[in-house]
Tab-separated table of C-alpha atoms in Angstrom:
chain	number	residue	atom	x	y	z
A	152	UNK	CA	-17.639	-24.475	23.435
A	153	UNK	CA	-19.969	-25.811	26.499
A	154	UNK	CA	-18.080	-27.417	28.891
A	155	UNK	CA	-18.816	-29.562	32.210
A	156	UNK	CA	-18.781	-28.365	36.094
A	157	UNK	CA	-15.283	-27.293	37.452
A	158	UNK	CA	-15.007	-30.563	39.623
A	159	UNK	CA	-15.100	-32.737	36.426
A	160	UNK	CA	-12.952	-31.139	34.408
A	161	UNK	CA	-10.308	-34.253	33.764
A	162	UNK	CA	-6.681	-32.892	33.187
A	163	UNK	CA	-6.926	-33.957	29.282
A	164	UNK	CA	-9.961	-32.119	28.964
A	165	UNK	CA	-8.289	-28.848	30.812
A	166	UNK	CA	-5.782	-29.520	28.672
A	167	UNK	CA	-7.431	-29.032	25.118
A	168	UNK	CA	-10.012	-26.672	26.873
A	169	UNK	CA	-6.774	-24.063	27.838
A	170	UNK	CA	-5.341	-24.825	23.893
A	171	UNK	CA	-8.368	-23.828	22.297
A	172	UNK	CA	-8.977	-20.672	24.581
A	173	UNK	CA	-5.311	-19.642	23.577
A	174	UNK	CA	-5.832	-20.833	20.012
A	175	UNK	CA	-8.935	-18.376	19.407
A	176	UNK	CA	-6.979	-15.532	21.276
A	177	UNK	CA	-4.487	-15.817	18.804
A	178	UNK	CA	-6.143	-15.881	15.074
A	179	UNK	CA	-9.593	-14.563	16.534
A	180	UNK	CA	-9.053	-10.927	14.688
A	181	UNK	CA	-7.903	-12.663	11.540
A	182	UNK	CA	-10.320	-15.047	11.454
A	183	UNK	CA	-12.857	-11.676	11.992
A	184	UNK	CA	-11.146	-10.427	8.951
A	185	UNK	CA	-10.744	-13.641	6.742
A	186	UNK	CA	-15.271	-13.962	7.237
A	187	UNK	CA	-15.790	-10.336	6.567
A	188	UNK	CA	-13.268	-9.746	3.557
A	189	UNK	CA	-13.982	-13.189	1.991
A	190	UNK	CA	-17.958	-13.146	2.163
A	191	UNK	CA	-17.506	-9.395	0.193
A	192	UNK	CA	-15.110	-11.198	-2.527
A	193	UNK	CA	-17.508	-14.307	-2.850
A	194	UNK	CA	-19.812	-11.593	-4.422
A	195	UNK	CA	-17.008	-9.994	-6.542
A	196	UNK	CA	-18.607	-10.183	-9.783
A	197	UNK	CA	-22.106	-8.405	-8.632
A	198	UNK	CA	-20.632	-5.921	-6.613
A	199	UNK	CA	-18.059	-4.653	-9.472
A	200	UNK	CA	-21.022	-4.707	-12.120
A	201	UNK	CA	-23.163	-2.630	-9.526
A	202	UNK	CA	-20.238	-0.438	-8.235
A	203	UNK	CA	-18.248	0.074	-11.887
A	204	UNK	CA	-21.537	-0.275	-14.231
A	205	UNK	CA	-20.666	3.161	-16.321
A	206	UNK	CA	-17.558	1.380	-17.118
A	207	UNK	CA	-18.463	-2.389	-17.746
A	208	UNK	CA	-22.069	-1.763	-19.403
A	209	UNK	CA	-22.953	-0.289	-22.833
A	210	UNK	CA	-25.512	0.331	-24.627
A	211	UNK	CA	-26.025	-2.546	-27.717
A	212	UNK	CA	-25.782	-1.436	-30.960
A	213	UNK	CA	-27.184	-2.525	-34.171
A	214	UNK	CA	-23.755	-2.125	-36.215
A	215	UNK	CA	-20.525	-4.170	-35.434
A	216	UNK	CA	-17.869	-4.025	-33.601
A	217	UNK	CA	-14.920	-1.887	-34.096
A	218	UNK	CA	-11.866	-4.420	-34.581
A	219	UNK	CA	-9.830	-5.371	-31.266
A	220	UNK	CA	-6.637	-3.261	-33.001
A	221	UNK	CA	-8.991	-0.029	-33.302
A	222	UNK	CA	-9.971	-0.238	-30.231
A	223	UNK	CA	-6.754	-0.802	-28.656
A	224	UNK	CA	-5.401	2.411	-31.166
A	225	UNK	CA	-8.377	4.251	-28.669
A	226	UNK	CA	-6.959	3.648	-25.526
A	227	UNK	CA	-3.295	4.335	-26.412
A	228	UNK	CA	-4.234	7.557	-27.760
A	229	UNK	CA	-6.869	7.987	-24.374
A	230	UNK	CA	-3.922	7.040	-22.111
A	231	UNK	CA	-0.261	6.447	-23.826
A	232	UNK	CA	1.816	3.759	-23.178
A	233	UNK	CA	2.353	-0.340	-23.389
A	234	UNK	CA	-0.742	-2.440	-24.342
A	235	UNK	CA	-0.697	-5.394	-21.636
A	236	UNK	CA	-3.801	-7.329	-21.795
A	237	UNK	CA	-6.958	-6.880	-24.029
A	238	UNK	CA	-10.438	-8.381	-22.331
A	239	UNK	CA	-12.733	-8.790	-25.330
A	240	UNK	CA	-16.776	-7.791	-24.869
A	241	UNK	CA	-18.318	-10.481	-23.370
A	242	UNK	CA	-21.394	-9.796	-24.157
A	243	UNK	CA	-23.531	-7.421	-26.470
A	244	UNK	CA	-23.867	-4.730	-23.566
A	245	UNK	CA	-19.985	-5.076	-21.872
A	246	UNK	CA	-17.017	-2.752	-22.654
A	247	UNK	CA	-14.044	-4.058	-23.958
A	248	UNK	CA	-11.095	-3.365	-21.341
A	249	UNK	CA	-7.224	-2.808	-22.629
A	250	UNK	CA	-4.903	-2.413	-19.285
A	251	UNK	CA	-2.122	-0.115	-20.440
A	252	UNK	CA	1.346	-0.026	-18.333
A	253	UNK	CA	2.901	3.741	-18.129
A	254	UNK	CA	5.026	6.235	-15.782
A	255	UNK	CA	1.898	5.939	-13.397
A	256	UNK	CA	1.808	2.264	-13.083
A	257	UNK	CA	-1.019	-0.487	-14.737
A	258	UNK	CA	-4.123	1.219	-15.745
A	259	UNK	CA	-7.121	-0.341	-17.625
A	260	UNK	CA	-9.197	1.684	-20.086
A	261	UNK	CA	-12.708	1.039	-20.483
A	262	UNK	CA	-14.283	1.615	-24.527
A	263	UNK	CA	-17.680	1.812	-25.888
A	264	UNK	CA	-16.686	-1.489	-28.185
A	265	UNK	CA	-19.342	0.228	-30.961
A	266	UNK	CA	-18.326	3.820	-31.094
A	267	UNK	CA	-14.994	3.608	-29.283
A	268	UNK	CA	-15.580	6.318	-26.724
A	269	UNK	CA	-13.422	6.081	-23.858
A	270	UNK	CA	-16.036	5.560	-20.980
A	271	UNK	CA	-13.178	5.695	-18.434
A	272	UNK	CA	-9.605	4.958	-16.853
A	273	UNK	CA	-9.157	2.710	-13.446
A	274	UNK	CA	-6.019	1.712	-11.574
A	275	UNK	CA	-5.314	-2.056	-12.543
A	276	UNK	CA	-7.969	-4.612	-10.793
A	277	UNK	CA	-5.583	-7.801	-11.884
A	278	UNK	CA	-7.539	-10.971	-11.647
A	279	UNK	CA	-10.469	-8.994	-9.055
A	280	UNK	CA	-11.517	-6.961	-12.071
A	281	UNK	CA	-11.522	-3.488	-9.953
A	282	UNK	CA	-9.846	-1.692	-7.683
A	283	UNK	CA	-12.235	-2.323	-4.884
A	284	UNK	CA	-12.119	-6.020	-4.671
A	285	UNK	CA	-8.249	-6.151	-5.441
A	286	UNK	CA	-8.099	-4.119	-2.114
A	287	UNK	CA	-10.655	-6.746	-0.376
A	288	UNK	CA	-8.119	-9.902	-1.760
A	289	UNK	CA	-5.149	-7.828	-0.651
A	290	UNK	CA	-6.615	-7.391	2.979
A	291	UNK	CA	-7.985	-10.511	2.983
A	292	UNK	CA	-4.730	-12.552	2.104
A	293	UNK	CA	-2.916	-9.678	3.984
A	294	UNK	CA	-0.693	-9.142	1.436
A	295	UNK	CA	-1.406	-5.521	1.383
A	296	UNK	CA	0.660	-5.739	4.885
A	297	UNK	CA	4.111	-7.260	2.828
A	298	UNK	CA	4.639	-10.649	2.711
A	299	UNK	CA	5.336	-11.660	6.215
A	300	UNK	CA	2.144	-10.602	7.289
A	301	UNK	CA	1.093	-13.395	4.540
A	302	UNK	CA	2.525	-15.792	6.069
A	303	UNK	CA	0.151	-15.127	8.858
A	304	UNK	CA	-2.743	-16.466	7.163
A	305	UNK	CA	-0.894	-20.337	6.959
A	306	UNK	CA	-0.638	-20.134	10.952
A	307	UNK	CA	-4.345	-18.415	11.324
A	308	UNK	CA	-5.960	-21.784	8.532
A	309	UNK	CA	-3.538	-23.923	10.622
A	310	UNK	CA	-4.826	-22.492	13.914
A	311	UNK	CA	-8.441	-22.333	12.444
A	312	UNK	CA	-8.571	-26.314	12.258
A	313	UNK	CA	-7.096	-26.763	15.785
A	314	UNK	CA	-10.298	-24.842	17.105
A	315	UNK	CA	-12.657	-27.338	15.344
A	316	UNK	CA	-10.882	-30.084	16.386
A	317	UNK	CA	-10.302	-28.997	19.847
A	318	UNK	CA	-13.881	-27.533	19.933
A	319	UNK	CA	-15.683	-30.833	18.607
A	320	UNK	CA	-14.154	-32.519	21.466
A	321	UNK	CA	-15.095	-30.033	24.299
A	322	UNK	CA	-18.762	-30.188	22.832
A	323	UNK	CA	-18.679	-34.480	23.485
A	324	UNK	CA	-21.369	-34.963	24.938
A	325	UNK	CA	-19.958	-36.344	28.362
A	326	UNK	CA	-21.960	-34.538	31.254
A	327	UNK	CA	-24.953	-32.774	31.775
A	328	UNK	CA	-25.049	-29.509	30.157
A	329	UNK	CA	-22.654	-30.663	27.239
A	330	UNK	CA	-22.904	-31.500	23.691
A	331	UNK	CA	-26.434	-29.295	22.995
A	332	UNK	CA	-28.035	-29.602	19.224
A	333	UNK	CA	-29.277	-26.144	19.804
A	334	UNK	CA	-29.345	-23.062	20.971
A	335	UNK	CA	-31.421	-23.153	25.026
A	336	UNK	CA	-33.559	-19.681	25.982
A	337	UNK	CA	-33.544	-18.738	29.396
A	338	UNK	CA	-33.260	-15.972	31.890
A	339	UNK	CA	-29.697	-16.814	32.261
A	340	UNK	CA	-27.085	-14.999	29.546
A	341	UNK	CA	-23.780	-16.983	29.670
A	342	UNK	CA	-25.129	-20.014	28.149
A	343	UNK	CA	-26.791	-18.736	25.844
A	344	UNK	CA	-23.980	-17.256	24.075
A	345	UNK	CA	-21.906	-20.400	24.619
A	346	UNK	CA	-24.808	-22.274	23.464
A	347	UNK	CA	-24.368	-20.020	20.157
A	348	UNK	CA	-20.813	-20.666	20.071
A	349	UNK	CA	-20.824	-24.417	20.161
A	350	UNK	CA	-23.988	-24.849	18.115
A	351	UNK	CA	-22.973	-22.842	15.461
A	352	UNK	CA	-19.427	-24.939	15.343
A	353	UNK	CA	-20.880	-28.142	15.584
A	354	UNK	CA	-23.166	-27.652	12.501
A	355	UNK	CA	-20.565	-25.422	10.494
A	356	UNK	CA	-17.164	-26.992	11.430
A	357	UNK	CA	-17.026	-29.056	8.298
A	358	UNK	CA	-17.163	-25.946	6.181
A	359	UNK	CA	-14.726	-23.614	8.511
A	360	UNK	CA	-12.084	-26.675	8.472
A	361	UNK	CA	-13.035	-26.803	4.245
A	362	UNK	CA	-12.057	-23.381	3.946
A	363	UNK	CA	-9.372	-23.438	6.087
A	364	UNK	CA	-7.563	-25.989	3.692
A	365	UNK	CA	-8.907	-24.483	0.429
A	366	UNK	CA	-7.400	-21.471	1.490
A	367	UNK	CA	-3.910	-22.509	2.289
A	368	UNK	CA	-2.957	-22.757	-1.228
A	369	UNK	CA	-2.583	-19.220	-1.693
A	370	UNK	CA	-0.170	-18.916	1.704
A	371	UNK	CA	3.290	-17.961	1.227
A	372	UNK	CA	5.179	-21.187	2.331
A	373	UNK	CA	2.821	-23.931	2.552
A	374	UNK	CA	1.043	-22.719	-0.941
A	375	UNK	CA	4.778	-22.734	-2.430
A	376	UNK	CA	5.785	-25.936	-1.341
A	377	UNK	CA	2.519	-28.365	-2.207
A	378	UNK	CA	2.736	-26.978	-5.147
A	379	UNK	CA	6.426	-28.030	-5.777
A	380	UNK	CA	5.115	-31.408	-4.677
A	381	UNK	CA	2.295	-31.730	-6.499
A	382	UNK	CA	4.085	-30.661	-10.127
A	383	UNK	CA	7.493	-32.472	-9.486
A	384	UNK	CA	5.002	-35.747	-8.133
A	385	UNK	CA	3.534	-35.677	-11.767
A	386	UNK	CA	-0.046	-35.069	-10.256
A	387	UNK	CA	-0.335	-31.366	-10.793
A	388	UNK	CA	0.099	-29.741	-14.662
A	389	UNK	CA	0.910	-31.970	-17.667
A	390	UNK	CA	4.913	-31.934	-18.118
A	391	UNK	CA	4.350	-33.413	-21.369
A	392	UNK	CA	3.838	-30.069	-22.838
A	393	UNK	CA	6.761	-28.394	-22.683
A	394	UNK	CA	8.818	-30.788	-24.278
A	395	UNK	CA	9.329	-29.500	-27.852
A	396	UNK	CA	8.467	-25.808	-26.751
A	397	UNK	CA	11.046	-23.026	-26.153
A	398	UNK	CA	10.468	-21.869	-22.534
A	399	UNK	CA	11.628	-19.032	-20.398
A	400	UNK	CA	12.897	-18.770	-17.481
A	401	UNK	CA	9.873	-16.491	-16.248
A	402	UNK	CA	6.974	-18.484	-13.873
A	403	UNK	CA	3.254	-17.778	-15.652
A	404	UNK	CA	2.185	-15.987	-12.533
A	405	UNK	CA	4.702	-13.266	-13.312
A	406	UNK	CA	3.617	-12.395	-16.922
A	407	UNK	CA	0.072	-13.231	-17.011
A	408	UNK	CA	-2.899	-11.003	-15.869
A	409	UNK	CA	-4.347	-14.059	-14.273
A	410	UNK	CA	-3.424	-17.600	-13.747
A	411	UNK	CA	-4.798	-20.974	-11.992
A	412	UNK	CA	-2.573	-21.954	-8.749
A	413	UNK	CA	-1.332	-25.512	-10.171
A	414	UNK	CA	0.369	-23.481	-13.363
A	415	UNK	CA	1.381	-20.302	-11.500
A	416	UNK	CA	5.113	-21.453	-11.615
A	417	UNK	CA	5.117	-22.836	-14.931
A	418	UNK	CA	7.418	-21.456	-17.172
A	419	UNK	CA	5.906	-18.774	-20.261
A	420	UNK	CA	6.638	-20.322	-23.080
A	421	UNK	CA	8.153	-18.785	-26.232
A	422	UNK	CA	7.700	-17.561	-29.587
A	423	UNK	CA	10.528	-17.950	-32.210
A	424	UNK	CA	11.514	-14.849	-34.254
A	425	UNK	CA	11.618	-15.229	-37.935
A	426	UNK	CA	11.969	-11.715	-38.621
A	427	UNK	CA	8.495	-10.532	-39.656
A	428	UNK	CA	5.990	-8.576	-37.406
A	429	UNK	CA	3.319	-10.522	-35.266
A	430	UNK	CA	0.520	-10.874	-36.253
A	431	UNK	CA	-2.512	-8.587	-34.882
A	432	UNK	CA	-4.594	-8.831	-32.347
A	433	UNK	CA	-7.151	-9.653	-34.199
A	434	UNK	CA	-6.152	-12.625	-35.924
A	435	UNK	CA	-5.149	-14.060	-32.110
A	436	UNK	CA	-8.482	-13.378	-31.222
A	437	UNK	CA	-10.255	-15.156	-33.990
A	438	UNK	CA	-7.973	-17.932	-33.153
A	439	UNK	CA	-8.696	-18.040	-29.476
A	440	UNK	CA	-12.427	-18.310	-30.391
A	441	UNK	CA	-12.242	-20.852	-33.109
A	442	UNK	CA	-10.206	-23.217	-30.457
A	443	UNK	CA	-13.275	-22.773	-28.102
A	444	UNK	CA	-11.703	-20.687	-25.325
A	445	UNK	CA	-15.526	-19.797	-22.994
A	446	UNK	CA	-16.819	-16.553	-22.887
A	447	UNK	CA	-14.919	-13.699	-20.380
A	448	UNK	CA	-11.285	-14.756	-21.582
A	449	UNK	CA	-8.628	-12.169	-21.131
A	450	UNK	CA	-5.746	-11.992	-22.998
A	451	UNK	CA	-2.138	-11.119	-22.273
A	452	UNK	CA	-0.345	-9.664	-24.656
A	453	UNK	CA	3.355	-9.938	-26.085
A	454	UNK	CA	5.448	-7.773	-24.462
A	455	UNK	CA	8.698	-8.482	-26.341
A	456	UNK	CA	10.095	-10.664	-29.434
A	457	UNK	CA	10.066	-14.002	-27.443
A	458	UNK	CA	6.598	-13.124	-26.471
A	459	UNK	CA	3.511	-14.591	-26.546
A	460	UNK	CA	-0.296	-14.276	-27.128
A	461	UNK	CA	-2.218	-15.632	-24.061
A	462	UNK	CA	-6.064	-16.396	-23.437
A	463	UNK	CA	-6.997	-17.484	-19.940
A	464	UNK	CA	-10.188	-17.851	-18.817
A	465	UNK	CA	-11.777	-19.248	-15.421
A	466	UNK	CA	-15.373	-18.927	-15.355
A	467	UNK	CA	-17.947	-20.370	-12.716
A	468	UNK	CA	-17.649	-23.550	-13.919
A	469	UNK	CA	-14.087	-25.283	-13.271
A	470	UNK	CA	-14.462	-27.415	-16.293
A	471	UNK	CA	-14.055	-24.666	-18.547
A	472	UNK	CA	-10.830	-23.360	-16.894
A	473	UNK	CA	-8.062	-22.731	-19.671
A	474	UNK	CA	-5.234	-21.648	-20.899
A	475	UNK	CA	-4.135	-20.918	-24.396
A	476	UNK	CA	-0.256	-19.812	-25.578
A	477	UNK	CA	0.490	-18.628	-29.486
A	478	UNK	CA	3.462	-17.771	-31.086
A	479	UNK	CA	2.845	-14.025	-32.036
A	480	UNK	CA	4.403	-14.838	-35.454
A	481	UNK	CA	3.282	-17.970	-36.780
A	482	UNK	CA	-0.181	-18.546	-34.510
A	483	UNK	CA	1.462	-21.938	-33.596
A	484	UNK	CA	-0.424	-23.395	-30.558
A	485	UNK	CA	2.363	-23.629	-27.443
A	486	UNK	CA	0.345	-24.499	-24.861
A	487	UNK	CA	-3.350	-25.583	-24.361
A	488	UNK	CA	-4.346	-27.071	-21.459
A	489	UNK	CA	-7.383	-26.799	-19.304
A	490	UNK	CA	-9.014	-28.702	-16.162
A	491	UNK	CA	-9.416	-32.287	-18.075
A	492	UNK	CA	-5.408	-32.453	-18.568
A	493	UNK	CA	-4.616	-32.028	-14.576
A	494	UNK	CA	-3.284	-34.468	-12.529
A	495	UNK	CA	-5.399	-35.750	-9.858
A	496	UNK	CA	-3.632	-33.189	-6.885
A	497	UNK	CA	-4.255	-30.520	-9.585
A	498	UNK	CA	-8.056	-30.883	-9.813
A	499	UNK	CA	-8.480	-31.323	-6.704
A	500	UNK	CA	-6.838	-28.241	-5.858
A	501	UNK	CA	-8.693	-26.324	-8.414
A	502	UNK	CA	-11.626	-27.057	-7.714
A	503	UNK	CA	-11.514	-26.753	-4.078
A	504	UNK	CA	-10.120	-22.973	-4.914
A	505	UNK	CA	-13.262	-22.635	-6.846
A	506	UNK	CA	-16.058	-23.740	-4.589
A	507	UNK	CA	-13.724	-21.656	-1.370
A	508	UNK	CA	-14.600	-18.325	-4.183
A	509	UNK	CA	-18.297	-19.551	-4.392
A	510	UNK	CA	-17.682	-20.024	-8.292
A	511	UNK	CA	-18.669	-23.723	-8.840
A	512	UNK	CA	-22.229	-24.621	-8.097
A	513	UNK	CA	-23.523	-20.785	-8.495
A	514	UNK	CA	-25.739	-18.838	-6.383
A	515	UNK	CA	-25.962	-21.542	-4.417
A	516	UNK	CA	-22.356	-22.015	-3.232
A	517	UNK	CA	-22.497	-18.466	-2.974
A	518	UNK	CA	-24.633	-18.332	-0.216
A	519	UNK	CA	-23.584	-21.287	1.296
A	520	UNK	CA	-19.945	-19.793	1.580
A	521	UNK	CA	-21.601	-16.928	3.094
A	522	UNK	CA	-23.393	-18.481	5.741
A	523	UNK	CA	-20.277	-19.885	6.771
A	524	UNK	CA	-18.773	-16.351	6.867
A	525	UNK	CA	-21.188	-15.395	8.955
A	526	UNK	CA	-20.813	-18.297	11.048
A	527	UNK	CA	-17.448	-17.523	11.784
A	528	UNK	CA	-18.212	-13.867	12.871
A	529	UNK	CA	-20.861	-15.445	15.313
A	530	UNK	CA	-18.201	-17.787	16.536
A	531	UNK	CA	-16.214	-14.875	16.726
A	532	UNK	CA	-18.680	-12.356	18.615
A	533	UNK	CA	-19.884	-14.786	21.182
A	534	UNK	CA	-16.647	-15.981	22.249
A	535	UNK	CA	-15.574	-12.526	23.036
A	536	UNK	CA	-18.830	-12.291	24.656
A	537	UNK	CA	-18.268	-15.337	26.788
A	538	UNK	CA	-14.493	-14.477	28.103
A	539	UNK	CA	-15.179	-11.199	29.026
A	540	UNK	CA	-18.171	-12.463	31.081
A	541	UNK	CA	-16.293	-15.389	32.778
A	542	UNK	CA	-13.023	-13.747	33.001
A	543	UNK	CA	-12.006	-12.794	36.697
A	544	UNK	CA	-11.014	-8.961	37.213
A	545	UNK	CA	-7.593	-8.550	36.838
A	546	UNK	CA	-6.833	-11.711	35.316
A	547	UNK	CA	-6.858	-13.210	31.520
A	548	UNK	CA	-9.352	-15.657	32.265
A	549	UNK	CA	-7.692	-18.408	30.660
A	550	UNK	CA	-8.784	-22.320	31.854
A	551	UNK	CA	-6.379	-23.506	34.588
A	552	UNK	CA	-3.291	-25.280	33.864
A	553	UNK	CA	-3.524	-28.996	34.033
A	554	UNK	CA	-2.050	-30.337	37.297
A	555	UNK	CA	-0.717	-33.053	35.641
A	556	UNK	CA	-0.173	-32.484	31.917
A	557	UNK	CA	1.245	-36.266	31.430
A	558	UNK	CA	-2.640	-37.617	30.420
A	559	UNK	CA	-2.671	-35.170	28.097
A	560	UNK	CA	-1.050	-37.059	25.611
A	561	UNK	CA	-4.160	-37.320	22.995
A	562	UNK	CA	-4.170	-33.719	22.727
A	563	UNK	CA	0.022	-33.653	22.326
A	564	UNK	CA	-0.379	-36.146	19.443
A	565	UNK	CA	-3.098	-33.956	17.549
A	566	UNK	CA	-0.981	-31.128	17.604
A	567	UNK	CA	1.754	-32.988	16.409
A	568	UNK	CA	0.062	-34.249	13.342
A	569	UNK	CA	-1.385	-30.919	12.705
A	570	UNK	CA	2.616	-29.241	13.263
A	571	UNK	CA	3.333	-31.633	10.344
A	572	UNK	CA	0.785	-30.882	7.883
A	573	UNK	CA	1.272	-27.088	8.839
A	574	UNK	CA	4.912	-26.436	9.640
A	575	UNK	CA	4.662	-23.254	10.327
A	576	UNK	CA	1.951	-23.929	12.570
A	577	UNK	CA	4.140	-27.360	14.446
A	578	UNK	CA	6.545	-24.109	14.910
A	579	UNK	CA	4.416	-21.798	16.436
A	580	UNK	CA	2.792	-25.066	18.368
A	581	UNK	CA	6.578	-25.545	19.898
A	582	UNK	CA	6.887	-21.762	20.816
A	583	UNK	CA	3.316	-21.610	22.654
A	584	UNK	CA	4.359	-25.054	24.339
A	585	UNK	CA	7.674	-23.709	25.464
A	586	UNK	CA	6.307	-20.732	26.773
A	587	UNK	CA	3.320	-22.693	28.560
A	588	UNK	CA	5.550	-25.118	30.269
A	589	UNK	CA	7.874	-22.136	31.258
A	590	UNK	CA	5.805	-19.712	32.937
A	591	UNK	CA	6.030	-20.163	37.082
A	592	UNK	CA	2.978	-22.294	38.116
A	593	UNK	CA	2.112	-19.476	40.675
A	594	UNK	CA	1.503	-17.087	37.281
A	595	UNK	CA	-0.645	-19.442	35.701
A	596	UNK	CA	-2.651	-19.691	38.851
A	597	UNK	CA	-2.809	-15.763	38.505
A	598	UNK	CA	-3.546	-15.821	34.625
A	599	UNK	CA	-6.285	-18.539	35.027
């Protein structure tokens, strides 16, 4: 952001000013790809219906439906192998979607609910609902680079804060030429771009910093652990429930198609042979809809004796969030639990995760996710713009070192309360310090 003449530049303020330069050197091309990746997926639904409409849309008929078990018996004999989930029509004119699991891997077959025509086979979407956006999450989360490249995105929401913070405080106002409302025209080009840069930050740091923290809960480390917390502190899912039900010893997130992030590591609970067949499909679905279960619920199906029928559902609105377990034999309810029976931490997690996807409040939070997208990749642009305009030939560019970094103890103490809340980010915080206070003052005079 702006900052004052050379000759007032106090050591605190060179301080923060050199942290925040190094700070947006480091998570600047993730933070390019976290804008661009997530303002695609905040349109997920529209794009899929647009991009996969022969194989979501039908034609509305006049006669019924063919049963759920016919048109399951359709896409085994289309594409043979193990039924895994069934996604009922959700509306007169949608498909009905059965993801089958084969030699090649999770598929999901698309058929005409009315005539059961086969309109067409895809590789397995999961909870993105199409190839395409699964491969936007993936890259997005960057867990289509493994899972240490995951752990990335913890240090880049960590990192992401620590520019706010660090930015808010070089825009002060403090001198002339600081702390601008908006963006100045002029002949001149340099601060016009680092007019756009701290103008843009000022009025959109809220939402970057909102983001940031929304986002964290699907990280690796820090995502595992609050979670932990949250469910062990009795503020996350209701224990209560699993008291008089058999449960396995495999998490929800491993056996369901899709599942909310305060239940992800609850345990699938089980059905209790008694020797006859389960029931079909059918009757599980006539069950899920007589319990209330909104519109667009998928269901995962039982994939062995101890299995289990499951509806899950998470539409726009986080009040209608739910999940439903049945004992395949005797259509016993195991589990039903939705957004009213979270704790406090769990709510508040949930719905953060569902205004971050643009899902709560509509087209509106849409849009206003967007814009900060785009904010970011402003952010981003025009502080490349600005370094490689200020930056001295042959040299980084980077603000001098402090001369005496003692005064900067303000900025020492945010990053330590940050390196807390973000551990991996207090780590990475001791690694850049280390190497700062390291290098030969000479080279920093070089580097600056």
């Amino acid at each position: 952001m702006s900052t004052p003449s050379t000759a007032a530049l106090s050591p605190l303020y060179r301080a923060i000013w050199r942290w925040h330069f190094y700070a947006g050197l480091l998570v600047l091309p993730f933070l390019l790809n976290l804008a661009v990746t997530g303002g695609i997926y905040l349109f997920k639904d529209e794009l899929n219906s647009l991009i996969y409409a022969r194989y979501l849309h039908v034609e509305p008929q006049a006669e019924a439906q063919l049963s759920p078990d016919d048109i399951m018996a359709r896409a085994q004999t289309a594409l043979p192998g193990t039924a895994t989930s069934f996604l009922p029509p959700d509306a007169a004119d949608a498909s009905a979607v059965v993801t089958i699991k084969s030699d090649a891997g999770k598929q999901r077959v698309y058929v005409d609910p009315y005539s059961g025509d086969v309109l067409g086979v895809l590789d397995d979407g999961g909870a993105a609902r199409s190839p395409i956006m699964l491969l936007i999450r993936k890259i997005h989360s960057l867990d289509y680079f493994g899972w240490l490249a995951n752990r990335v995105i913890e240090l880049v929401a960590g990192w992401a804060v620590v520019l706010v913070v660090s930015g808010i405080y070089l825009w002060w106002p403090r001198n002339k030429g600081v702390g601008v409302y908006k963006i100045r025209s002029g002949a001149v080009k340099r601060p016009f771009w680092r007019d756009l840069h701290a103008v843009t930050g000022l009025y959109t740091g809220a939402f970057i910093v909102f983001l940031a923290i929304t986002g964290l809960p699907w990280s690796g480390f820090w995502g595992d652990k609050v979670n932990a917390y949250v469910n062990q502190a009795g503020i996350g899912y209701p224990t209560g429930y699993w008291e008089n039900v058999p449960v396995s010893t495999v998490p929800m997130k491993d056996a369901m198609t899709a599942v909310n992030w305060t239940l992800e590591n609850a345990p699938m609970p089980e059905s209790t042979p008694t020797g006859a067949p389960a029931f079909s499909l059918a009757r599980a679905i006539a069950t899920f809809d007589q319990l209330g279960m909104a519109k667009g619920y998928a269901i995962d199906l039982p994939q062995n004796p101890e299995g289990v029928y499951t509806a899950s559902v998470y539409p726009d609105s986080i009040a209608d969030e739910r999940i439903i377990h049945l004992d395949q034999y005797n259509g016993k309810i195991l589990f039903d639990a939705g957004f009213k029976d979270l704790g406090a931490g769990g709510k508040a997690i949930e719905w953060g995760v569902s205004v971050h996807m643009g899902q709560e409040f509509g087209l509106v939070n849409q849009l206003v996710m967007a814009a900060a997208c785009l904010a970011i990749v402003l952010m981003c642009v025009s502080a490349i713009v600005m370094w490689w305009k200020r930056r001295p030939a042959g040299s980084l560019g980077a603000p001098r070192y402090p001369s005496d970094y003692r005064v900067a103890k303000g900025a020492i103490l945010i990053l330590a309360i940050l390196g807390i809340v973000f551990p991996l980010v207090g780590l990475s915080i001791l690694v850049a310090l280390a190497i700062d206070f390291m290098i030969p003052r000479d080279w920093r005079t070089k580097t600056a």
